[in-house]
PDB file of C-alpha atoms in Angstrom:
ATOM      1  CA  UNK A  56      13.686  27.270 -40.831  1.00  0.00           C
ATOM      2  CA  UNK A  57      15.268  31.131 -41.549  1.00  0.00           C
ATOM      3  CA  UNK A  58      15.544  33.061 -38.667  1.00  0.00           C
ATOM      4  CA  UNK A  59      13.188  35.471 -38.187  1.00  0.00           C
ATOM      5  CA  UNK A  60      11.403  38.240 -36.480  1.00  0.00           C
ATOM      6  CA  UNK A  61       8.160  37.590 -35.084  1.00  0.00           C
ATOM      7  CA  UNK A  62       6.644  40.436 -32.884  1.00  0.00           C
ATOM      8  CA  UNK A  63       3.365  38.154 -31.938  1.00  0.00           C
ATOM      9  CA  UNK A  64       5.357  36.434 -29.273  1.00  0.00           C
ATOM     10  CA  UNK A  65       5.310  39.669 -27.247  1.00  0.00           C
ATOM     11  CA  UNK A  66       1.779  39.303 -26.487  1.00  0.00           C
ATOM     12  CA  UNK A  67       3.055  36.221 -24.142  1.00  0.00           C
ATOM     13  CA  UNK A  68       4.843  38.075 -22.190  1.00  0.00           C
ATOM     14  CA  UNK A  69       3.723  40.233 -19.289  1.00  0.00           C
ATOM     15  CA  UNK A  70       5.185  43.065 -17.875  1.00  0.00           C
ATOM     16  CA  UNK A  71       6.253  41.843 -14.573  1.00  0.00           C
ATOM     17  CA  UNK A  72       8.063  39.173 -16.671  1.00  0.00           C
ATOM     18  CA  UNK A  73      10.102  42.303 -18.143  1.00  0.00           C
ATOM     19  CA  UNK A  74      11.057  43.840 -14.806  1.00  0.00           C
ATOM     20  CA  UNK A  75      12.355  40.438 -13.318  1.00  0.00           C
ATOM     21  CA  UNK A  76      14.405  40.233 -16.106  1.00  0.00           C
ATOM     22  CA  UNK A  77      15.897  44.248 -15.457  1.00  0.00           C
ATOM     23  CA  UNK A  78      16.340  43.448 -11.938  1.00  0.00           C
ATOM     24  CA  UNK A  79      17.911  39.736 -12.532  1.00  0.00           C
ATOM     25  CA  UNK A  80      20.667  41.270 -15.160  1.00  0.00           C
ATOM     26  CA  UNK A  81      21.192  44.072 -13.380  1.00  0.00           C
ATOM     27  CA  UNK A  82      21.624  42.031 -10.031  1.00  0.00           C
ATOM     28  CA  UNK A  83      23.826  39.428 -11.577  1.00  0.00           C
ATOM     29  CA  UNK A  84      26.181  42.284 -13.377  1.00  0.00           C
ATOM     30  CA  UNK A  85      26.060  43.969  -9.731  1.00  0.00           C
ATOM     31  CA  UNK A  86      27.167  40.924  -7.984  1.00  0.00           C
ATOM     32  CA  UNK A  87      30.084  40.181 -10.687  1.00  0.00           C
ATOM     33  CA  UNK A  88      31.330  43.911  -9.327  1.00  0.00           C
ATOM     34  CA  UNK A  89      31.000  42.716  -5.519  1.00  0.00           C
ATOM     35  CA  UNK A  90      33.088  39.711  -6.438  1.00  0.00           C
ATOM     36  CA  UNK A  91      35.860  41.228  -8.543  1.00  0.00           C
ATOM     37  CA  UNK A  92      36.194  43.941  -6.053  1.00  0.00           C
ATOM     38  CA  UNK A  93      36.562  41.612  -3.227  1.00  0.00           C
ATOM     39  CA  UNK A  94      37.896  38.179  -4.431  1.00  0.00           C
ATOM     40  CA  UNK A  95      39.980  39.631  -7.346  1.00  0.00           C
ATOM     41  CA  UNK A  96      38.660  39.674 -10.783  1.00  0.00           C
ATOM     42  CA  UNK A  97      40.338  35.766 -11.539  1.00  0.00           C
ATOM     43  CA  UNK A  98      37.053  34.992  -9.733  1.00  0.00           C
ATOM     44  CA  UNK A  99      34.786  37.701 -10.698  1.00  0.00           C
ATOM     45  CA  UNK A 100      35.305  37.314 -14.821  1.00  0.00           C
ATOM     46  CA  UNK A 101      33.824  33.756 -13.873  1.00  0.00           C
ATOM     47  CA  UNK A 102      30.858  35.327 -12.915  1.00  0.00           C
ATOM     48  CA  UNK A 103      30.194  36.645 -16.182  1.00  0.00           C
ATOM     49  CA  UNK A 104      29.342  33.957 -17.995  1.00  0.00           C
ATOM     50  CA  UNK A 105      26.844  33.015 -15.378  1.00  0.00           C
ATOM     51  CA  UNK A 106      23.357  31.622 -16.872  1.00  0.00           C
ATOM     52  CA  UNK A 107      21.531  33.530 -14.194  1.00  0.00           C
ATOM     53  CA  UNK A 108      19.253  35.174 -16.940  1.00  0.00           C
ATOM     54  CA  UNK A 109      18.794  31.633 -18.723  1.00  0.00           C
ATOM     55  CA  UNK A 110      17.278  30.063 -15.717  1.00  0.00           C
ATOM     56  CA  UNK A 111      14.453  32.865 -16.477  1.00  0.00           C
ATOM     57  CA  UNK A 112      14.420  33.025 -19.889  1.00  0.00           C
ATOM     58  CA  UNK A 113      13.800  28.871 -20.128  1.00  0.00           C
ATOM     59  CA  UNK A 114      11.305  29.554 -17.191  1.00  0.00           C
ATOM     60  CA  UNK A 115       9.343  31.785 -18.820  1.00  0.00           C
ATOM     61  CA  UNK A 116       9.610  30.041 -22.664  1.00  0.00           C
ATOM     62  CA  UNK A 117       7.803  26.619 -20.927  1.00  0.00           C
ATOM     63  CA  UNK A 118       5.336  28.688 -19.358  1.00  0.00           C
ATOM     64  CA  UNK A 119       4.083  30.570 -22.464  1.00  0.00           C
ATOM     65  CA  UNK A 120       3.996  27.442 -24.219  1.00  0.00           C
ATOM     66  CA  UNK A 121       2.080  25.760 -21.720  1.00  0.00           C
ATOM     67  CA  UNK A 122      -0.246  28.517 -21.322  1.00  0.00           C
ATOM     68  CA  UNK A 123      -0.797  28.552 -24.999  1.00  0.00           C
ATOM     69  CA  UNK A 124      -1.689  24.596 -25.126  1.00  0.00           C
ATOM     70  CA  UNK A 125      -3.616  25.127 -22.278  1.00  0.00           C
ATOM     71  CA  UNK A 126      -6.003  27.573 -23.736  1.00  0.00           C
ATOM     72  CA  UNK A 127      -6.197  25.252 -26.902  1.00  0.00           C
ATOM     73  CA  UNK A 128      -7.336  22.661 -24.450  1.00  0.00           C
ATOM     74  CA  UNK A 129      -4.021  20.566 -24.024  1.00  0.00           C
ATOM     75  CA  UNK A 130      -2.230  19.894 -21.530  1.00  0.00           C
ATOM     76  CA  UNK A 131       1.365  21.586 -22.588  1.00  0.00           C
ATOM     77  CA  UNK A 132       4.057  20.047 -20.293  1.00  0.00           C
ATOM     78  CA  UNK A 133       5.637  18.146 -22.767  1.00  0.00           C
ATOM     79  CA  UNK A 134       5.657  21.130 -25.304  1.00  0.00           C
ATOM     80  CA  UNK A 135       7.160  23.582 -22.751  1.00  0.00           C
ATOM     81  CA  UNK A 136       9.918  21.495 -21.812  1.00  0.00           C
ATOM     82  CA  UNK A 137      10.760  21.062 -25.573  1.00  0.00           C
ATOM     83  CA  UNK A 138      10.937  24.555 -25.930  1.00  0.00           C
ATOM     84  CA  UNK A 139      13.351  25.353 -23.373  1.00  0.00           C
ATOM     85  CA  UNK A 140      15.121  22.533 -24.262  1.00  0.00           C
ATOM     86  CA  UNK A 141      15.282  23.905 -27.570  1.00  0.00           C
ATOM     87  CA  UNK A 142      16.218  27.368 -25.758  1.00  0.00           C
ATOM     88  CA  UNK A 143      19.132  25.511 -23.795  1.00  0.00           C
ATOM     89  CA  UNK A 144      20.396  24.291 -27.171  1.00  0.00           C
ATOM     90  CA  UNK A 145      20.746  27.492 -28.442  1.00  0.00           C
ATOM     91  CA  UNK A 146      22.294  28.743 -25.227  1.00  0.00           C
ATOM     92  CA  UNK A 147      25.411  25.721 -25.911  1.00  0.00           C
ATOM     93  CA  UNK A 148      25.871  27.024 -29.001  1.00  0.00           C
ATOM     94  CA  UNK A 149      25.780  30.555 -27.974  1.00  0.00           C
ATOM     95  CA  UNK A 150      27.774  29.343 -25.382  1.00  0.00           C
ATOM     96  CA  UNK A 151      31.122  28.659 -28.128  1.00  0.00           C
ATOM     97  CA  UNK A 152      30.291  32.225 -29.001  1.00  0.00           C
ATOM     98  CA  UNK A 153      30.939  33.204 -25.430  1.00  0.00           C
ATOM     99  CA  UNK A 154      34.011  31.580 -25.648  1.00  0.00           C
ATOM    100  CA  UNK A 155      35.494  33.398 -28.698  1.00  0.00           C
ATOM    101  CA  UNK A 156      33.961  36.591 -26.719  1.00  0.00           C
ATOM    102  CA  UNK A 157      36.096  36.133 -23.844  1.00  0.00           C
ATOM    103  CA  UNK A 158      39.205  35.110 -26.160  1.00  0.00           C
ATOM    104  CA  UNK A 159      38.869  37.789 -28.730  1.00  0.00           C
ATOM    105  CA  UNK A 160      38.680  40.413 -25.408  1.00  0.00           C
ATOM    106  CA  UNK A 161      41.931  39.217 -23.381  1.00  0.00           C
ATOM    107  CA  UNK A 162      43.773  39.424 -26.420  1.00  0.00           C
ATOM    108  CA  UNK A 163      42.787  42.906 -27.567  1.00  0.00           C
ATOM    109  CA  UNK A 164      41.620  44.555 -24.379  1.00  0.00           C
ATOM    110  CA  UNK A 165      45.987  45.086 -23.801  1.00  0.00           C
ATOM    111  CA  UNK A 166      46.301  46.999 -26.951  1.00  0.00           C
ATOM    112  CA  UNK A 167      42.785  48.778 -27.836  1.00  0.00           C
ATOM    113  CA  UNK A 168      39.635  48.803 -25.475  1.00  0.00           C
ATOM    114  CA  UNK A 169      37.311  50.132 -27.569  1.00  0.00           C
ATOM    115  CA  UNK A 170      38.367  48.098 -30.263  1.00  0.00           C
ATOM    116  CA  UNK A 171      37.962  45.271 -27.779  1.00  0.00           C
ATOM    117  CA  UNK A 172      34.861  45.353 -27.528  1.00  0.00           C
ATOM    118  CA  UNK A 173      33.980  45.738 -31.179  1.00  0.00           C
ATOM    119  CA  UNK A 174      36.470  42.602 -31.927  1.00  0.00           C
ATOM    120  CA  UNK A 175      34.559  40.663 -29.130  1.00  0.00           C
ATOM    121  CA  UNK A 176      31.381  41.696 -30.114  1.00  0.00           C
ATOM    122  CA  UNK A 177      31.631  40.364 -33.972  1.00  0.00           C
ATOM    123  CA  UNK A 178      33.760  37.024 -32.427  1.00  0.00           C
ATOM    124  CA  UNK A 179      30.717  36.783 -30.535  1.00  0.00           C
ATOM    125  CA  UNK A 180      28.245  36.944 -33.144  1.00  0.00           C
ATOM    126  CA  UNK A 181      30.311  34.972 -36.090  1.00  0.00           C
ATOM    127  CA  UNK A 182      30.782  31.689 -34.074  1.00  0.00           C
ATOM    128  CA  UNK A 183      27.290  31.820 -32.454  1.00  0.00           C
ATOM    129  CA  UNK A 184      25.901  32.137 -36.280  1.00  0.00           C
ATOM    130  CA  UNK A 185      28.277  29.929 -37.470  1.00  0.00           C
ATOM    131  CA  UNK A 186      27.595  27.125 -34.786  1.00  0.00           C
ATOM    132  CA  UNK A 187      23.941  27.546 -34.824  1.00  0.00           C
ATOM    133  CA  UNK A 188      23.628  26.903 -38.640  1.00  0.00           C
ATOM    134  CA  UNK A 189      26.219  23.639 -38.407  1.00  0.00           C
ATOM    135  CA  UNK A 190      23.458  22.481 -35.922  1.00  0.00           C
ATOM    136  CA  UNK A 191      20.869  22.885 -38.440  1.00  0.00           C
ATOM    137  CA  UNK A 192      22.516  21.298 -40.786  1.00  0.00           C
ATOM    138  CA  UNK A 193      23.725  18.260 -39.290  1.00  0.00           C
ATOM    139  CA  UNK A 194      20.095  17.731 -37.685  1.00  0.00           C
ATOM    140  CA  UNK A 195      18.568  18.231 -40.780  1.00  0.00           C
ATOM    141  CA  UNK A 196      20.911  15.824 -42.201  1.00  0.00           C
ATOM    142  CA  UNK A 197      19.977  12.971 -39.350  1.00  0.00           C
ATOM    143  CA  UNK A 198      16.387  13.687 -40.233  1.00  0.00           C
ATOM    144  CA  UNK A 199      16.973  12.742 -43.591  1.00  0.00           C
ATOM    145  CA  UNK A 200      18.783   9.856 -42.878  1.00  0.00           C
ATOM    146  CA  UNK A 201      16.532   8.579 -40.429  1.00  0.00           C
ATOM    147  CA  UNK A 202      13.657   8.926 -43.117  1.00  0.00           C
ATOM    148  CA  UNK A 203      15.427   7.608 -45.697  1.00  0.00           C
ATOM    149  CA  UNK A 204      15.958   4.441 -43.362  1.00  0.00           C
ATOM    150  CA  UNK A 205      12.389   4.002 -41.974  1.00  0.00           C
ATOM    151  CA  UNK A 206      11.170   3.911 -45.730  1.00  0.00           C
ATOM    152  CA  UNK A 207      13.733   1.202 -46.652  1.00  0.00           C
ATOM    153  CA  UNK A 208      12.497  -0.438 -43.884  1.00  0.00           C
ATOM    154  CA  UNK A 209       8.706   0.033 -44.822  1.00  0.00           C
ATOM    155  CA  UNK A 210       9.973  -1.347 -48.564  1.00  0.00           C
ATOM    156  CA  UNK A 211      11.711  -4.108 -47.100  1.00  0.00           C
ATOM    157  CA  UNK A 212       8.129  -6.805 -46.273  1.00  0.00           C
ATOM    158  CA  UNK A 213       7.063  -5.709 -49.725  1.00  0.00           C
ATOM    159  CA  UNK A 214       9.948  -6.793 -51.444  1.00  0.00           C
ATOM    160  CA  UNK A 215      10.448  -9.835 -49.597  1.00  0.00           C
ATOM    161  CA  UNK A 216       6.361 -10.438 -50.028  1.00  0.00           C
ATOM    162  CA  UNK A 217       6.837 -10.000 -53.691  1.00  0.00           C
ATOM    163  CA  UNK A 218       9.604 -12.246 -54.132  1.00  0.00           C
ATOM    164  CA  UNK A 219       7.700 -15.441 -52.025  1.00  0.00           C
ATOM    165  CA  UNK A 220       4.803 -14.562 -54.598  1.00  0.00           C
ATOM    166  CA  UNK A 221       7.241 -14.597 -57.880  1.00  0.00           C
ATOM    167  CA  UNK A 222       8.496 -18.377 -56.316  1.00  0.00           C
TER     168      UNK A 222
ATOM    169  CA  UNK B 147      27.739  52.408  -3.671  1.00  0.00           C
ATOM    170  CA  UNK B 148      27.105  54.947  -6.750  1.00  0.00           C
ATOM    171  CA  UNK B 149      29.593  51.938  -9.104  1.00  0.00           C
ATOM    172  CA  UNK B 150      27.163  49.094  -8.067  1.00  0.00           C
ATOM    173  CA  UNK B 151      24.076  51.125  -8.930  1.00  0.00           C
ATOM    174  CA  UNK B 152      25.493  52.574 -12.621  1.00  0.00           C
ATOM    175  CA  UNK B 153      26.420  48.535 -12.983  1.00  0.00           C
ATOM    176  CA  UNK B 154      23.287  47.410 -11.546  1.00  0.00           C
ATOM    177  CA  UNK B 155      21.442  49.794 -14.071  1.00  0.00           C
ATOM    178  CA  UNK B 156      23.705  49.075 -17.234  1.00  0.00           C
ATOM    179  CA  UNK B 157      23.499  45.406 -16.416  1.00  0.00           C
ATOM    180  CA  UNK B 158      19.723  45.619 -16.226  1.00  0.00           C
ATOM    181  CA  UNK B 159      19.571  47.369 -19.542  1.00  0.00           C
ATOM    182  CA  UNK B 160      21.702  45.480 -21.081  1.00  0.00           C
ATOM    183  CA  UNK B 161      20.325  41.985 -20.204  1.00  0.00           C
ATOM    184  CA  UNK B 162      16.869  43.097 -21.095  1.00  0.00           C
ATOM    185  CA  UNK B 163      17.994  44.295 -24.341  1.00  0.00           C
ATOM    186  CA  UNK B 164      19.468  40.640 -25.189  1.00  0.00           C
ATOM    187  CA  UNK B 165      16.334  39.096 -23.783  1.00  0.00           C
ATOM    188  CA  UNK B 166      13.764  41.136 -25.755  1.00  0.00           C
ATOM    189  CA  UNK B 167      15.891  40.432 -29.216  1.00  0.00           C
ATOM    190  CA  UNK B 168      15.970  36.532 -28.083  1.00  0.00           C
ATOM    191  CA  UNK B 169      11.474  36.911 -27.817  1.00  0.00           C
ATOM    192  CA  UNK B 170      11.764  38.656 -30.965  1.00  0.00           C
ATOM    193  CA  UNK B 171      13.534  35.702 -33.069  1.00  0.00           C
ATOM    194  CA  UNK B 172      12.154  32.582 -34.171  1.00  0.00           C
ATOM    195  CA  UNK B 173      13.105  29.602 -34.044  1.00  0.00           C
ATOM    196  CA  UNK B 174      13.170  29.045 -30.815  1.00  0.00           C
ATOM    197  CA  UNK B 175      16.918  27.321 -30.950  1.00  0.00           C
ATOM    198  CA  UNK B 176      17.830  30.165 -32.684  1.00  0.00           C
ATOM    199  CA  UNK B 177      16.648  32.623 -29.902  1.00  0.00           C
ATOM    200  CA  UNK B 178      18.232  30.506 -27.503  1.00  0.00           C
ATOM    201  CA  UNK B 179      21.901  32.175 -29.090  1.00  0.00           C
ATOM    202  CA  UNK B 180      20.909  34.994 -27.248  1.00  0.00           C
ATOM    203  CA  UNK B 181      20.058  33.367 -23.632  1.00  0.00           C
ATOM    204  CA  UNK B 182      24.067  32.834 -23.408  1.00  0.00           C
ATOM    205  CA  UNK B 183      25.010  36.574 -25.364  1.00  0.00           C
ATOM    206  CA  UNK B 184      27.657  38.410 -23.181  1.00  0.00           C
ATOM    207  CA  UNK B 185      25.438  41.303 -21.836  1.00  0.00           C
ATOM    208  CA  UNK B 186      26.410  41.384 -18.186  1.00  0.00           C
ATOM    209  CA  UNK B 187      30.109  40.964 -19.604  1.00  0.00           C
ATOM    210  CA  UNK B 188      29.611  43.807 -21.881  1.00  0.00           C
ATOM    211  CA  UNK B 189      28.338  45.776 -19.166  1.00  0.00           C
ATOM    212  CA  UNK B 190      30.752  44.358 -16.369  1.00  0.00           C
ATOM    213  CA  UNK B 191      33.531  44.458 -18.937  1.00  0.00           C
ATOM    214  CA  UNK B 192      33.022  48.372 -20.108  1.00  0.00           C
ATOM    215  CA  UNK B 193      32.845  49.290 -16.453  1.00  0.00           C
ATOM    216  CA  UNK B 194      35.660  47.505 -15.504  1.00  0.00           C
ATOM    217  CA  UNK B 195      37.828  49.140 -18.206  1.00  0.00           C
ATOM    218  CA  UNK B 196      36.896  52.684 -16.897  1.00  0.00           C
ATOM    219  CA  UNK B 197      37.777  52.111 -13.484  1.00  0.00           C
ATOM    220  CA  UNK B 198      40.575  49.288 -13.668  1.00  0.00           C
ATOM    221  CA  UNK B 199      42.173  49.389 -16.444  1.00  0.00           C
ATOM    222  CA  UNK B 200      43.190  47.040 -19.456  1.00  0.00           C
ATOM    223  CA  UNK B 201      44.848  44.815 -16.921  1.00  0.00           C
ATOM    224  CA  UNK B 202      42.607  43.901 -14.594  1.00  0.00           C
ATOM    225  CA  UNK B 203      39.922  43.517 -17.172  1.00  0.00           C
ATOM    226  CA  UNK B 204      42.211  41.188 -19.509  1.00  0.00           C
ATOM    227  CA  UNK B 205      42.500  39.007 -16.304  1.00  0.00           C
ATOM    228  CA  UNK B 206      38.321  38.996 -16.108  1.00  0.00           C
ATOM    229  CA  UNK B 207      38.570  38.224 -19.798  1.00  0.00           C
ATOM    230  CA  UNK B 208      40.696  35.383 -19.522  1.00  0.00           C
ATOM    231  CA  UNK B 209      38.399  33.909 -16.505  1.00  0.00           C
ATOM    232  CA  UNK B 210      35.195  34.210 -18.516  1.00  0.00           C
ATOM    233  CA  UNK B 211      36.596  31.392 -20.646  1.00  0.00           C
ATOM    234  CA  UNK B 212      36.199  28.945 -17.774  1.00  0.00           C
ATOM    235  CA  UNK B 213      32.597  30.119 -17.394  1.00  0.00           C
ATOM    236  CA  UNK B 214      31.899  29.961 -20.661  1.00  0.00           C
ATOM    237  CA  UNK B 215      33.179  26.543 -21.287  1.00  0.00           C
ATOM    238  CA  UNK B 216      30.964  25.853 -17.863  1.00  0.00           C
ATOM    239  CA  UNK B 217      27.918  26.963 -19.293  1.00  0.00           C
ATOM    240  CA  UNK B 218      28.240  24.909 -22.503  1.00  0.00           C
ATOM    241  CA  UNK B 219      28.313  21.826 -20.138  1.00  0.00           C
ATOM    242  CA  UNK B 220      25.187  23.457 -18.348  1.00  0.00           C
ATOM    243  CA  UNK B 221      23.242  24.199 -21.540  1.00  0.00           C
ATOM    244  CA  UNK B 222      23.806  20.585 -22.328  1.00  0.00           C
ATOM    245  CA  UNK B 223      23.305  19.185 -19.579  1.00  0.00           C
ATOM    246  CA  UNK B 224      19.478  21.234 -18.625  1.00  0.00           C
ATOM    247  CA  UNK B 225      18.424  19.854 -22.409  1.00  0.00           C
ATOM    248  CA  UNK B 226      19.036  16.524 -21.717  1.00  0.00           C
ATOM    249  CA  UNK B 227      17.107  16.799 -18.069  1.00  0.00           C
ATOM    250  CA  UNK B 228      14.377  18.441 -20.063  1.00  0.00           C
ATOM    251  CA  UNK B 229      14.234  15.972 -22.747  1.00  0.00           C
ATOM    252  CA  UNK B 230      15.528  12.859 -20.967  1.00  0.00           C
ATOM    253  CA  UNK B 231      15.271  13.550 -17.439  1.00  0.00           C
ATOM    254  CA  UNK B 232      11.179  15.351 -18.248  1.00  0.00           C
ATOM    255  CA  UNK B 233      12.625  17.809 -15.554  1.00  0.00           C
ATOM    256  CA  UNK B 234      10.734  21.078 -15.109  1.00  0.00           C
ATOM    257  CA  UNK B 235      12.372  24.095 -16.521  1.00  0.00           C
ATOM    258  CA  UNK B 236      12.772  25.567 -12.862  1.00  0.00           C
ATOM    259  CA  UNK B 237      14.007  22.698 -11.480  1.00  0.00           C
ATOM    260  CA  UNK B 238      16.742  21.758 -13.933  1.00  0.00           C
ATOM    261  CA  UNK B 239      18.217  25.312 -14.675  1.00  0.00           C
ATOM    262  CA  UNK B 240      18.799  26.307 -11.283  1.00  0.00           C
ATOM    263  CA  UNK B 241      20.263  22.706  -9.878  1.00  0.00           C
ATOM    264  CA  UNK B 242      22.425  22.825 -12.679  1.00  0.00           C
ATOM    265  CA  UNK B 243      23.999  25.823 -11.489  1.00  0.00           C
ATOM    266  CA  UNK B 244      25.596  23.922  -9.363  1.00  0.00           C
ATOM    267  CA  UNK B 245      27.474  22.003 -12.284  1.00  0.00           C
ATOM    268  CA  UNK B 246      28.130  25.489 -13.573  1.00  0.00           C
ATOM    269  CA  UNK B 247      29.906  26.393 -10.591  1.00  0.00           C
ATOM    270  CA  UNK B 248      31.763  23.360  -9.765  1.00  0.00           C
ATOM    271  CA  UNK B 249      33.099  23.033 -13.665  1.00  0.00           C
ATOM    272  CA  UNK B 250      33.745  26.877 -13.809  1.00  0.00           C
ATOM    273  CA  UNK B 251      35.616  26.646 -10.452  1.00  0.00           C
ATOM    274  CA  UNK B 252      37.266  23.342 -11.086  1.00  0.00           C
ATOM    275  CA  UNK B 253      38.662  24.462 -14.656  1.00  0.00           C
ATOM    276  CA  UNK B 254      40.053  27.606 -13.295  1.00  0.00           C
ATOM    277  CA  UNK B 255      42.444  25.747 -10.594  1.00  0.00           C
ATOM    278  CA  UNK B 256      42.975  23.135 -13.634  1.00  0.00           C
ATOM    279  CA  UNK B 257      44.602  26.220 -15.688  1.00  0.00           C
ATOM    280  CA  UNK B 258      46.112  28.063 -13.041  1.00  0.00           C
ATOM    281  CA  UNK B 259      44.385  30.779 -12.469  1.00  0.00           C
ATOM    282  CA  UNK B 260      42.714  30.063  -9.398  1.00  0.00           C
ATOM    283  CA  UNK B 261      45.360  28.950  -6.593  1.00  0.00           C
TER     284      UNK B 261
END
């Protein structure tokens, strides 16, 4: 599947769900200051790669997908934890992109901030791309071999059947 | 007082702007990129430039690495208590933070940079 922009999902969402979110990332980016301030930014630059915000976004993922089986009558559990399952995959891959984040940073940050950031930024977003769409790739190519294995399989009786019959 | 309101604020922003592109995109796996994007870093980061220097924010830099090789681990580890495990969302993201902490902590006095 492409990625792609789909504006129907914001009908899921309500606006409370918007203003946790504000007041979680803001929080989170608050506390990170507390911390370097106080324990010395070794600790603090920890703190921001905390998954704070993914504990809500997964939250909230499940729940609109179980609210959406629901209303079709189902019973949804099983879809919303494969969504945010599906939503904590992406986050290890984004997570490599993180990584290259923080590396392209501490290397540039000493010569250029402002190019820092831009560096970081496009680090950020080539490995996350570039992870996500090995992922795809090598799943799609276990789905294919996992098909191409049950149909052997299914072939396999037939051909024995039609050999006993030949004898 | 003001600094942890203009980072409170920027952090906010930031974080919601990340979240709403992450609703936006489809598939869901693909969306997920954007649950671990660097928006309190980008916030924390910029203001830590301003007011510390490239130093001090280098340092940060170089400490995020441990965090974000701890939230790979955590990622992992809440999709296989979701899909394994038939945790609760809930449930397995925040007791996971625990892992978080003790690999993000654990890795930074493996490296040095915690003493």
């Amino acid at each position: 599947m492409t990625p792609s922009l789909s504006f129907a999902s914001l009908k899921d969402s309500r606006w409370h769900e918007y203003v946790m979110r504000f007041v979680l990332g803001g929080l989170v980016t608050a506390l990170t200051g507390v911390i370097s301030n106080h324990l010395g930014p070794a600790i603090g630059g920890l703190f921001l790669a905390l998954p704070a915000i993914f504990c809500a976004s997964a939250t909230l993922i499940e729940k609109h997908e179980i609210r959406r089986k629901r209303e079709a009558g189902l019973d949804g559990r099983r879809r919303g934890r494969q969504a945010a399952a599906l939503d904590a995959a992406g986050a290890a891959l984004g997570s490599l992109g993180m990584l290259a984040f923080a590396v392209c940073f501490a290397i540039v940050v000493q010569k250029h901030a402002a190019l820092a950031f831009a560096a970081a930024f496009i680090a950020w977003a080539a490995v996350s791309l570039m992870a996500w769409w090995a992922w795809r790739r090598m799943r799609a190519g276990q789905r294919q071999s996992r098909v191409s294995q049950r149909r052997a399989k299914a072939r396999a009786p037939h051909r024995a059947q039609a050999v006993r019959s030949d004898r | 007082m003001t600094e942890y309101l203009v980072r409170f604020l920027i952090g906010g922003v930031a974080v919601s702007a990340f979240a709403l592109l992450g609703d936006l995109l489809r598939p869901t796996s693909f969306a997920g990129l954007f649950g671990a994007a660097p928006s309190v870093a980008l916030a924390s980061l910029g203001l830590a430039v301003i007011n510390h220097g490239a130093p001090n924010t280098a340092t940060q830099a170089l400490a995020m690495i441990a965090g974000a090789v701890a939230l790979f681990c955590y990622s992992i580890l809440v999709c296989r208590l979701l899909i394994r495990g038939r945790w609760s969302a809930l449930s397995a993201t925040l007791t996971c933070l625990l892992v978080w902490l003790a690999v993000a902590v654990g890795l930074s006095f493996a490296t040095g940079q915690l003493t």
